[in-house]
JSON list of C-alpha atoms in Angstrom, two decimals:
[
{"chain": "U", "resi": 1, "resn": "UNK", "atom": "CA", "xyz": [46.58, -92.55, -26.48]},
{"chain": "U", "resi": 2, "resn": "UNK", "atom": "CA", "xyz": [45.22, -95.68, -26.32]},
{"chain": "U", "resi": 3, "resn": "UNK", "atom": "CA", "xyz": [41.30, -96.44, -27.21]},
{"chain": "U", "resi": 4, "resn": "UNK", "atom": "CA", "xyz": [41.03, -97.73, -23.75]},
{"chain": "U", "resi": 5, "resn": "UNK", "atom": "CA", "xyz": [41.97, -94.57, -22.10]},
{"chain": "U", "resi": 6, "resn": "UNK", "atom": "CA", "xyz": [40.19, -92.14, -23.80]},
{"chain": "U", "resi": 7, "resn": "UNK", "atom": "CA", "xyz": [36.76, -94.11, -23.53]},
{"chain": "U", "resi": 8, "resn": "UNK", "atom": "CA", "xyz": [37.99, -93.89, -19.47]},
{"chain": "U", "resi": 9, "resn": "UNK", "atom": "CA", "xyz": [38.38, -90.15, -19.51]},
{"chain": "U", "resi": 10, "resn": "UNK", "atom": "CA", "xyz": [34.84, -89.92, -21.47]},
{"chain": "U", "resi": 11, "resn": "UNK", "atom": "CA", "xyz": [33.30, -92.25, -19.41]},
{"chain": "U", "resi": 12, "resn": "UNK", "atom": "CA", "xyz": [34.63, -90.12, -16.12]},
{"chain": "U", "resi": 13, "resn": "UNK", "atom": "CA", "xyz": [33.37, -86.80, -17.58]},
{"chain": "U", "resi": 14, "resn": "UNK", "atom": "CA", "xyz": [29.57, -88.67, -18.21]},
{"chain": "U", "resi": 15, "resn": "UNK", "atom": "CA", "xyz": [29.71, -89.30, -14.35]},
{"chain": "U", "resi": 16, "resn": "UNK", "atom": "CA", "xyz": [30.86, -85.91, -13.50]},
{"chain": "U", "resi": 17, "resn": "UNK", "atom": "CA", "xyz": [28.20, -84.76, -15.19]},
{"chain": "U", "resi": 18, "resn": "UNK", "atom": "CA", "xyz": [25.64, -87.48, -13.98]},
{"chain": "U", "resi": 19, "resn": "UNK", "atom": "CA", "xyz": [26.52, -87.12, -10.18]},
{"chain": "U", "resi": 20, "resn": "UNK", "atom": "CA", "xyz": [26.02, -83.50, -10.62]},
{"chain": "U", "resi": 21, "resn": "UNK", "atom": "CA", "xyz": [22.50, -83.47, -12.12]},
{"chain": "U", "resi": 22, "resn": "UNK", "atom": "CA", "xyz": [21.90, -86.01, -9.51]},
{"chain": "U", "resi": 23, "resn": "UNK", "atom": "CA", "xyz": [22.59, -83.62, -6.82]},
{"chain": "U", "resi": 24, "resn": "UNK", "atom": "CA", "xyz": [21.21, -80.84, -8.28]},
{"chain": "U", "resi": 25, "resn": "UNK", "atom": "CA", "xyz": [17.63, -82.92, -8.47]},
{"chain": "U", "resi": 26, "resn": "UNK", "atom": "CA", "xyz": [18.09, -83.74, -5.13]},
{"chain": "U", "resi": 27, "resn": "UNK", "atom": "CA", "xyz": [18.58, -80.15, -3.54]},
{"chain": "U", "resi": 28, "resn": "UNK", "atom": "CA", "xyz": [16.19, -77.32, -2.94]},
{"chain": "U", "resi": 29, "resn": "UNK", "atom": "CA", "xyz": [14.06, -76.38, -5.67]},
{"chain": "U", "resi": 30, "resn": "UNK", "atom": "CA", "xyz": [15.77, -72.87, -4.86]},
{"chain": "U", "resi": 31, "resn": "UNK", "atom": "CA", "xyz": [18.73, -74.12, -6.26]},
{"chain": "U", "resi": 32, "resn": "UNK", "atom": "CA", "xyz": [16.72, -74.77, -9.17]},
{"chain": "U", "resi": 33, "resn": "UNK", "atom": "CA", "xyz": [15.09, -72.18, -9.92]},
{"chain": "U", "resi": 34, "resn": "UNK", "atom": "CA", "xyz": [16.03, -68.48, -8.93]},
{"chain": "U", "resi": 35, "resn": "UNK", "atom": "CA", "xyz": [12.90, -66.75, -7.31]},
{"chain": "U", "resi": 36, "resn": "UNK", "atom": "CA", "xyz": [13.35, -63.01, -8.28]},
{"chain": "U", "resi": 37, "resn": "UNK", "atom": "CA", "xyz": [14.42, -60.80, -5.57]},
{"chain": "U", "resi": 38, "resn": "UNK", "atom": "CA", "xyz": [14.02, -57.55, -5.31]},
{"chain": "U", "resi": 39, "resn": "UNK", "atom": "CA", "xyz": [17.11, -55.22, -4.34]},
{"chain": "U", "resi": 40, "resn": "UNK", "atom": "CA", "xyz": [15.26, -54.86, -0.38]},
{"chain": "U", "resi": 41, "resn": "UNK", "atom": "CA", "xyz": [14.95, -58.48, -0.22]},
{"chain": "U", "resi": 42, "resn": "UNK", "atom": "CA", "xyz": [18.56, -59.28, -1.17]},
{"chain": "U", "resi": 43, "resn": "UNK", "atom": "CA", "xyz": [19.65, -56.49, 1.25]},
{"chain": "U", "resi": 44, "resn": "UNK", "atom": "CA", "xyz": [17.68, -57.80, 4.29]},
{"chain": "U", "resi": 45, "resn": "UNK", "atom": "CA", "xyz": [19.07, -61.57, 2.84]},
{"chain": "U", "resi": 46, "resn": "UNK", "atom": "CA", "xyz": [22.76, -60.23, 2.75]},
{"chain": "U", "resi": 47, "resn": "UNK", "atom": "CA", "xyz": [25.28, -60.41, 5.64]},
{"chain": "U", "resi": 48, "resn": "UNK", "atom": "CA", "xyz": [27.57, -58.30, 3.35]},
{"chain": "U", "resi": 49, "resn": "UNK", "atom": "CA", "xyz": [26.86, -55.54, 0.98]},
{"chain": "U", "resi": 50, "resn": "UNK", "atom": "CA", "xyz": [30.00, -54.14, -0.67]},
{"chain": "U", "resi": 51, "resn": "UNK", "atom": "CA", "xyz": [31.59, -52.37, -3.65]},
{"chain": "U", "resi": 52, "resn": "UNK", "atom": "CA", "xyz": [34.47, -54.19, -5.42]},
{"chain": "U", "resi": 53, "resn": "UNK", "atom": "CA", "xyz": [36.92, -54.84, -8.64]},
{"chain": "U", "resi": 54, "resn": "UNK", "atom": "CA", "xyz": [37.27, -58.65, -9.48]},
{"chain": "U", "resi": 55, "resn": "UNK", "atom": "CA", "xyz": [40.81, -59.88, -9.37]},
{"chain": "U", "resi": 56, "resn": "UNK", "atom": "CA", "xyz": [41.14, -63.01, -10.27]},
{"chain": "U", "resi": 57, "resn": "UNK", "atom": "CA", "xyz": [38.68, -66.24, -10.13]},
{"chain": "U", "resi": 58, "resn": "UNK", "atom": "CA", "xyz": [39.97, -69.73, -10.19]},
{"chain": "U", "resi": 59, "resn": "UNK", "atom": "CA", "xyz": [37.67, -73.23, -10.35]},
{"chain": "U", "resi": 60, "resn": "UNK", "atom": "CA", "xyz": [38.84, -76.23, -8.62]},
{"chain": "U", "resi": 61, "resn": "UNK", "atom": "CA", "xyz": [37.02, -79.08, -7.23]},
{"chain": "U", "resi": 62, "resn": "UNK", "atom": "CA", "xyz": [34.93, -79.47, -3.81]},
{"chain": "U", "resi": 63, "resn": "UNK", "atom": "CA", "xyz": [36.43, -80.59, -0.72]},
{"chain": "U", "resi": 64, "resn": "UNK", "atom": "CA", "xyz": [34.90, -84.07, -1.55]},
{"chain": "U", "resi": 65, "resn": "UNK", "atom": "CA", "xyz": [35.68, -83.76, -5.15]},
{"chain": "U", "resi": 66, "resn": "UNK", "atom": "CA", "xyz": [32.38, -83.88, -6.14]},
{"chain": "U", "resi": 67, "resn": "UNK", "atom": "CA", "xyz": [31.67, -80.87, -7.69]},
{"chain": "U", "resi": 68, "resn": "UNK", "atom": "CA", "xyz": [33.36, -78.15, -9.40]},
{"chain": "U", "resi": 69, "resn": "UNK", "atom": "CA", "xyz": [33.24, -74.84, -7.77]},
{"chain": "U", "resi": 70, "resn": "UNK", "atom": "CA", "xyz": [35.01, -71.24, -8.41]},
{"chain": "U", "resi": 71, "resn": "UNK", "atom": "CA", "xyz": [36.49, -68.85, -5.98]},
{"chain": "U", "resi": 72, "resn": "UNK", "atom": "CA", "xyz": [36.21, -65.42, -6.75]},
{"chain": "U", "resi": 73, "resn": "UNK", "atom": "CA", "xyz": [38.55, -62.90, -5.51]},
{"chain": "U", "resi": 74, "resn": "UNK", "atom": "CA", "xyz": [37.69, -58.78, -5.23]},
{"chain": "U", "resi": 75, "resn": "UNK", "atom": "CA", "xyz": [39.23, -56.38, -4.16]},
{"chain": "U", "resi": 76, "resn": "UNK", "atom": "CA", "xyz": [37.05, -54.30, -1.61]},
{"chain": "U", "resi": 77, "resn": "UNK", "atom": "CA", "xyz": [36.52, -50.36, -2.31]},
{"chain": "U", "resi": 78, "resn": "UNK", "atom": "CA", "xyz": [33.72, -49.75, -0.31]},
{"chain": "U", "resi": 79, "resn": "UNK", "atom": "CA", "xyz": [32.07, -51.57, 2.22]},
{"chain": "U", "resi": 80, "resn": "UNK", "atom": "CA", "xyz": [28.21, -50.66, 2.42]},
{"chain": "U", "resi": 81, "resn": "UNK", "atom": "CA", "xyz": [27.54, -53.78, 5.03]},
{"chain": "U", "resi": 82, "resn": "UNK", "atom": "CA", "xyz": [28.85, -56.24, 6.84]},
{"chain": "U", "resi": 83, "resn": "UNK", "atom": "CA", "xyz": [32.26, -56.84, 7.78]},
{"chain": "U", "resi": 84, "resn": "UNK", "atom": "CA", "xyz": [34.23, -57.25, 4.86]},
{"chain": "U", "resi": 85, "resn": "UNK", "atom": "CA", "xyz": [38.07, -57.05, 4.69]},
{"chain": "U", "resi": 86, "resn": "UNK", "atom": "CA", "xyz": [39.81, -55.18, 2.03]},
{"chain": "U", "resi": 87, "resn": "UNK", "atom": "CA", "xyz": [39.98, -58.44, 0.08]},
{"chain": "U", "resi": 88, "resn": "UNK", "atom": "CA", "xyz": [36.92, -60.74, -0.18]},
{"chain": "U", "resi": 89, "resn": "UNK", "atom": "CA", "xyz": [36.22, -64.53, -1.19]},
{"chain": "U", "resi": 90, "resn": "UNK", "atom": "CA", "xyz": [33.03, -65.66, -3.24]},
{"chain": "U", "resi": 91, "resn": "UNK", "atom": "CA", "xyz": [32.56, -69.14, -3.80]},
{"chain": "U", "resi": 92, "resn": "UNK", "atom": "CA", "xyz": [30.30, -69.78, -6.99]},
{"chain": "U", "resi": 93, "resn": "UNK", "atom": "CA", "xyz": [29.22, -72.80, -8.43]},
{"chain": "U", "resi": 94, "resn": "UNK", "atom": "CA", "xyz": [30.75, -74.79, -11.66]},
{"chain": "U", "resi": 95, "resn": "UNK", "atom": "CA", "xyz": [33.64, -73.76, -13.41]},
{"chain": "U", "resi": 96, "resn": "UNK", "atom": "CA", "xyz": [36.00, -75.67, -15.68]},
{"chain": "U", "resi": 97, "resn": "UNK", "atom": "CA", "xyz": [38.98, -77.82, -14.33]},
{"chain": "U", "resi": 98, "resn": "UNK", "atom": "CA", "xyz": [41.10, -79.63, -17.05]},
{"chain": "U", "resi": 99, "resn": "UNK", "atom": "CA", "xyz": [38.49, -81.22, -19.81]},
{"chain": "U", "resi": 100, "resn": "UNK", "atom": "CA", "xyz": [36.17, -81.25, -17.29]},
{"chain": "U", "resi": 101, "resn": "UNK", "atom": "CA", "xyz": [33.26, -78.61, -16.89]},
{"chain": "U", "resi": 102, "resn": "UNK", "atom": "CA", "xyz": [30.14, -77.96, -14.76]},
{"chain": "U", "resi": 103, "resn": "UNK", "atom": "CA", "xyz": [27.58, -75.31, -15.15]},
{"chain": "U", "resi": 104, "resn": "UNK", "atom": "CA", "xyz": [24.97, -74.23, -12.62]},
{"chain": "U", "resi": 105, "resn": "UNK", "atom": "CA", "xyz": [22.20, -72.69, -14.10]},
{"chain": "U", "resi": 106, "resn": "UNK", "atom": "CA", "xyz": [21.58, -69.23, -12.40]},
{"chain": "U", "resi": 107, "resn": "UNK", "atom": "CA", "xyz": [25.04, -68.60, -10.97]},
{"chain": "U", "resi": 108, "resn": "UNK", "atom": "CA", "xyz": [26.98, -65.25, -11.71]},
{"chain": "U", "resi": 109, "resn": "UNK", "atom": "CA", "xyz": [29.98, -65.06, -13.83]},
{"chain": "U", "resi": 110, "resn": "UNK", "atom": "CA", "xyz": [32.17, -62.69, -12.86]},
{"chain": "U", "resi": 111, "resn": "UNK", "atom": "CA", "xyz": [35.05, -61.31, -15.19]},
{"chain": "U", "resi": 112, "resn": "UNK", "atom": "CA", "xyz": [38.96, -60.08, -13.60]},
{"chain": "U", "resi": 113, "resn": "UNK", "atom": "CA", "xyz": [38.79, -56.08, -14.09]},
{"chain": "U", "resi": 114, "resn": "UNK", "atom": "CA", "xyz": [34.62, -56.08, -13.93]},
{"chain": "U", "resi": 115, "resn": "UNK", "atom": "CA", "xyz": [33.36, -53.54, -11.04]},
{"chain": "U", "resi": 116, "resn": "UNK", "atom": "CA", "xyz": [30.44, -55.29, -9.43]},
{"chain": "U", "resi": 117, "resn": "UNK", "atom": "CA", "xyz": [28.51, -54.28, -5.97]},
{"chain": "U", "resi": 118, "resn": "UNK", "atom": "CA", "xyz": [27.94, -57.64, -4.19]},
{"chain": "U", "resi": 119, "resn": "UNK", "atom": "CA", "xyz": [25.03, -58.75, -1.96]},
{"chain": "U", "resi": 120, "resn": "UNK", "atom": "CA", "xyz": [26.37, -61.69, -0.07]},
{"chain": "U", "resi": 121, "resn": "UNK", "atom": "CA", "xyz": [25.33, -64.20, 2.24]},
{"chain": "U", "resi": 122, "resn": "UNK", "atom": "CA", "xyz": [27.40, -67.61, 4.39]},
{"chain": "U", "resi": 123, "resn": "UNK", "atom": "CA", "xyz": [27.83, -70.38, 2.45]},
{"chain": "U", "resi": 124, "resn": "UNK", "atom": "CA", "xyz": [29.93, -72.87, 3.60]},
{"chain": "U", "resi": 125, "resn": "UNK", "atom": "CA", "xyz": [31.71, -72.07, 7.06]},
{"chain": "U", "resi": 126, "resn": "UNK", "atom": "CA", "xyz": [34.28, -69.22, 6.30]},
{"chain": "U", "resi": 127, "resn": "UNK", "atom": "CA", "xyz": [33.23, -68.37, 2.91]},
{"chain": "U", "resi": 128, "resn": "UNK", "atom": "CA", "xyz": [30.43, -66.30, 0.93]},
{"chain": "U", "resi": 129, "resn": "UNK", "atom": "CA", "xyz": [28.19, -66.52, -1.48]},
{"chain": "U", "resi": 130, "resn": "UNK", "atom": "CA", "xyz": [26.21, -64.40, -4.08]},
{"chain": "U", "resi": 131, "resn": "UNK", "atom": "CA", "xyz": [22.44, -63.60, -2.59]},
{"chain": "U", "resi": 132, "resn": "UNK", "atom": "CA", "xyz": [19.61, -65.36, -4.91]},
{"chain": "U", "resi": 133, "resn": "UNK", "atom": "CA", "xyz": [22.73, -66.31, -7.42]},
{"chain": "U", "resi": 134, "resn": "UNK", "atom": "CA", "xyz": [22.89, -63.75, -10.19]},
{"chain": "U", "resi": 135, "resn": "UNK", "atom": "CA", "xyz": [21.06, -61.32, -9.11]},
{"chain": "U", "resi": 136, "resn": "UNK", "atom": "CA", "xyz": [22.80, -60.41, -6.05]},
{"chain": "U", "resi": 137, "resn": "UNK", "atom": "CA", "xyz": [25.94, -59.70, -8.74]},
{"chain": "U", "resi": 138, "resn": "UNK", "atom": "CA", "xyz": [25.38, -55.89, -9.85]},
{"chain": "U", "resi": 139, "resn": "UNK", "atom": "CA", "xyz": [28.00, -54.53, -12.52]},
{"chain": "U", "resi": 140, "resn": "UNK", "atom": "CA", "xyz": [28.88, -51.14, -12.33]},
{"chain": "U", "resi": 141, "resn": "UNK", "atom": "CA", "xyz": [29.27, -48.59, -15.34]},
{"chain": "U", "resi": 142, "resn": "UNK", "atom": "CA", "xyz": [30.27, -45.01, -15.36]},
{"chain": "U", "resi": 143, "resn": "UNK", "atom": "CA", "xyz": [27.49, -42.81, -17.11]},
{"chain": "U", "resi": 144, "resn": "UNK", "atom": "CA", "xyz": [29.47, -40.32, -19.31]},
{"chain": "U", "resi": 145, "resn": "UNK", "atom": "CA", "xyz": [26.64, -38.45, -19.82]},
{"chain": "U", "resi": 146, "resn": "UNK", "atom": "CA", "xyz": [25.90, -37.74, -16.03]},
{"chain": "U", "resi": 147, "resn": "UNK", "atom": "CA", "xyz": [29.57, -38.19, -14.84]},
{"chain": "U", "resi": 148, "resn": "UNK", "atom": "CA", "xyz": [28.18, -40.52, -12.07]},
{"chain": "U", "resi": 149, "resn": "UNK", "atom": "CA", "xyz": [28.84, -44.10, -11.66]},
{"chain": "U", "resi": 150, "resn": "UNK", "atom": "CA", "xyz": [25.52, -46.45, -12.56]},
{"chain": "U", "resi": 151, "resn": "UNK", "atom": "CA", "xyz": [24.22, -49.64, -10.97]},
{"chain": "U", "resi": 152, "resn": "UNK", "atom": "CA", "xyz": [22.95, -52.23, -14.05]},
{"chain": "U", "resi": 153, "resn": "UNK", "atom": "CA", "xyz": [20.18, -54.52, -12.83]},
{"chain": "U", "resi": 154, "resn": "UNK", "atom": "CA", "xyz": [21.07, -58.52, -13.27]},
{"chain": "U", "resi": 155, "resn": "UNK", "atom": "CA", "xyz": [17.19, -58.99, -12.60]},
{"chain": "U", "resi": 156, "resn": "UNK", "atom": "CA", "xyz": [14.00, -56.92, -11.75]},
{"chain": "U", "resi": 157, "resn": "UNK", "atom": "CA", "xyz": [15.24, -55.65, -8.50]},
{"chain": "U", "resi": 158, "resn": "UNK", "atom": "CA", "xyz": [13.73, -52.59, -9.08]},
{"chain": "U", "resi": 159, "resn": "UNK", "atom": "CA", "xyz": [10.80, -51.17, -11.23]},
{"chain": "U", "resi": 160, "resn": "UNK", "atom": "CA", "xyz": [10.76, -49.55, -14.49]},
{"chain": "U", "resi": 161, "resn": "UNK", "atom": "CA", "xyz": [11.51, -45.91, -13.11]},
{"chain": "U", "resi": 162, "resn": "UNK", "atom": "CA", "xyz": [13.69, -47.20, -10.49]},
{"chain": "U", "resi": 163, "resn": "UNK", "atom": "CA", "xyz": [11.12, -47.76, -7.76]},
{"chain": "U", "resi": 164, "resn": "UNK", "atom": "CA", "xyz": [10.59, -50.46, -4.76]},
{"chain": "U", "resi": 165, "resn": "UNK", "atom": "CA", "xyz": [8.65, -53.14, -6.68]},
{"chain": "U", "resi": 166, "resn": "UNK", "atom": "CA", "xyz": [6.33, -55.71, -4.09]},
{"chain": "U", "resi": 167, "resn": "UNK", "atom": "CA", "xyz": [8.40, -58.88, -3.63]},
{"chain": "U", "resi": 168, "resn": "UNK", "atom": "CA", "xyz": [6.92, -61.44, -6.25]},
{"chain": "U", "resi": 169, "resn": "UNK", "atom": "CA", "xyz": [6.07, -58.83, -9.01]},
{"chain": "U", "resi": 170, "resn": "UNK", "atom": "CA", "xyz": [7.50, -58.65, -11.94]},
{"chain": "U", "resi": 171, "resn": "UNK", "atom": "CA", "xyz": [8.16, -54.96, -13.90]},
{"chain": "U", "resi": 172, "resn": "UNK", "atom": "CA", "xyz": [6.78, -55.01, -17.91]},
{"chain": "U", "resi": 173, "resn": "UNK", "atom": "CA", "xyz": [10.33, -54.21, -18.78]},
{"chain": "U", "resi": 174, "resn": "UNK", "atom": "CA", "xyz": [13.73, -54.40, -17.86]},
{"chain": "U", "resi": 175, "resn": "UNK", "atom": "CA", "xyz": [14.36, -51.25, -14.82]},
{"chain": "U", "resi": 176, "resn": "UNK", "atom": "CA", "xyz": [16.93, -48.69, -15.97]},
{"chain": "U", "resi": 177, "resn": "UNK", "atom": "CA", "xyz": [19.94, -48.41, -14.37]},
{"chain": "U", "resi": 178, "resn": "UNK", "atom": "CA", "xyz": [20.25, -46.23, -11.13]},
{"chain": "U", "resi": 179, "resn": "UNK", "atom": "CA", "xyz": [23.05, -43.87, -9.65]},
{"chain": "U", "resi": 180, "resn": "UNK", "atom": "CA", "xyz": [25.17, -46.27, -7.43]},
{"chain": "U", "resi": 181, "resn": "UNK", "atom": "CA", "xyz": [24.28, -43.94, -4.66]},
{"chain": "U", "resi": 182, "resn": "UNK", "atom": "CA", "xyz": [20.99, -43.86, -4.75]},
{"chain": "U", "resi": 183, "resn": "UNK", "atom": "CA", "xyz": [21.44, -48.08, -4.74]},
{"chain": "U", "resi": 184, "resn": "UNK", "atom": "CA", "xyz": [24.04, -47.76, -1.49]},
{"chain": "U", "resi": 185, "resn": "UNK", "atom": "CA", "xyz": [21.41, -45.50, 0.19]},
{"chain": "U", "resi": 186, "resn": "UNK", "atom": "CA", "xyz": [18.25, -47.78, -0.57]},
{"chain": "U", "resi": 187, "resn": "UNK", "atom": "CA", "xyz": [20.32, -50.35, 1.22]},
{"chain": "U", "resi": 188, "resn": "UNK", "atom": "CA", "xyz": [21.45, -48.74, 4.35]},
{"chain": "U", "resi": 189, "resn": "UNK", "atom": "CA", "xyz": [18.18, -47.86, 4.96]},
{"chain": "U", "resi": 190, "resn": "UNK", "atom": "CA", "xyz": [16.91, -51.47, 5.05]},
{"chain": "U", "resi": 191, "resn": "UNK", "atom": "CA", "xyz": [18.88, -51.43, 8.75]}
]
């Protein structure tokens, strides 16, 4: 390839990357920075609440080529709120097209096969988003032990025995993992 070209295809990548930190300086601070949530906040904050297997997630670029965004698609078991279909669209931030990469500090990753309850919110008209970025992304385990399936926190949404924490408090430690239907019910009863 000539010397030309590749310096072109560098260059090109260094003003991806530029134009991107130059629109992430000019957004919100909120994009910035995530503010922790707790798990009533993201509930009141989320048009959808829902429990769902990741199928597939593929990155392409914005509408105005700009940025590089991934669309996440689940499969829908069990809809706690909202009106999500049986299949369901979230758009996340960065991703990898080609050689070319962005990253957006804060946003979820989610993984084809993972189990995940969702706290969404509108983006974009027509498509969803993860509430307060990764923490509205909760994977789901089954406990052996207990035979139940568990809710792992992404954040401090809850205290360190599983309680309501005040928004803008912070537990010592990281909360334990609650029954996912304790997590449904706290939820529901936000309504």
């Amino acid at each position: 390839m000539p010397i030309a070209l590749r310096c072109g295809a560098r260059l090109l990548a260094a003003l991806v990357f530029a134009a991107a930190g130059g629109l992430a300086a000019s957004t919100p601070a909120r994009a910035a920075s995530v503010v922790p949530l707790t798990l009533e906040e993201m509930g009141r904050a989320a048009s959808d609440v829902f429990v769902a297997t990741v199928e597939s997630s593929e990155a392409g670029w914005d509408e105005a080529h700009r940025l590089i965004e991934t669309k996440v698609r689940l499969r829908v078991e069990r809809a706690v709120k909202g009106r999500a279909g049986r299949r369901v669209t979230l758009v996340v931030p960065g991703g990898v097209v080609g050689n070319v990469g962005m990253r957006a500090p804060g946003a979820p990753a989610y993984r084809t096969g993972e189990r995940v309850l969702v706290l969404a919110e509108p983006g974009r008209p027509g498509e969803l988003r993860t509430v307060g970025f990764y923490q509205g992304k909760l994977p789901i385990r089954r406990d052996r032990v207990r035979g139940i399936d568990v809710v792992e926190p992404t954040a401090f949404a809850w205290g360190a025995h599983g309680e309501p924490i005040p928004p803008g408090t912070v537990p010592e430690r990281r909360p334990p993992p609650l029954p996912l239907d304790e997590v449904i019910g706290r939820l529901r009863a936000l309504r």
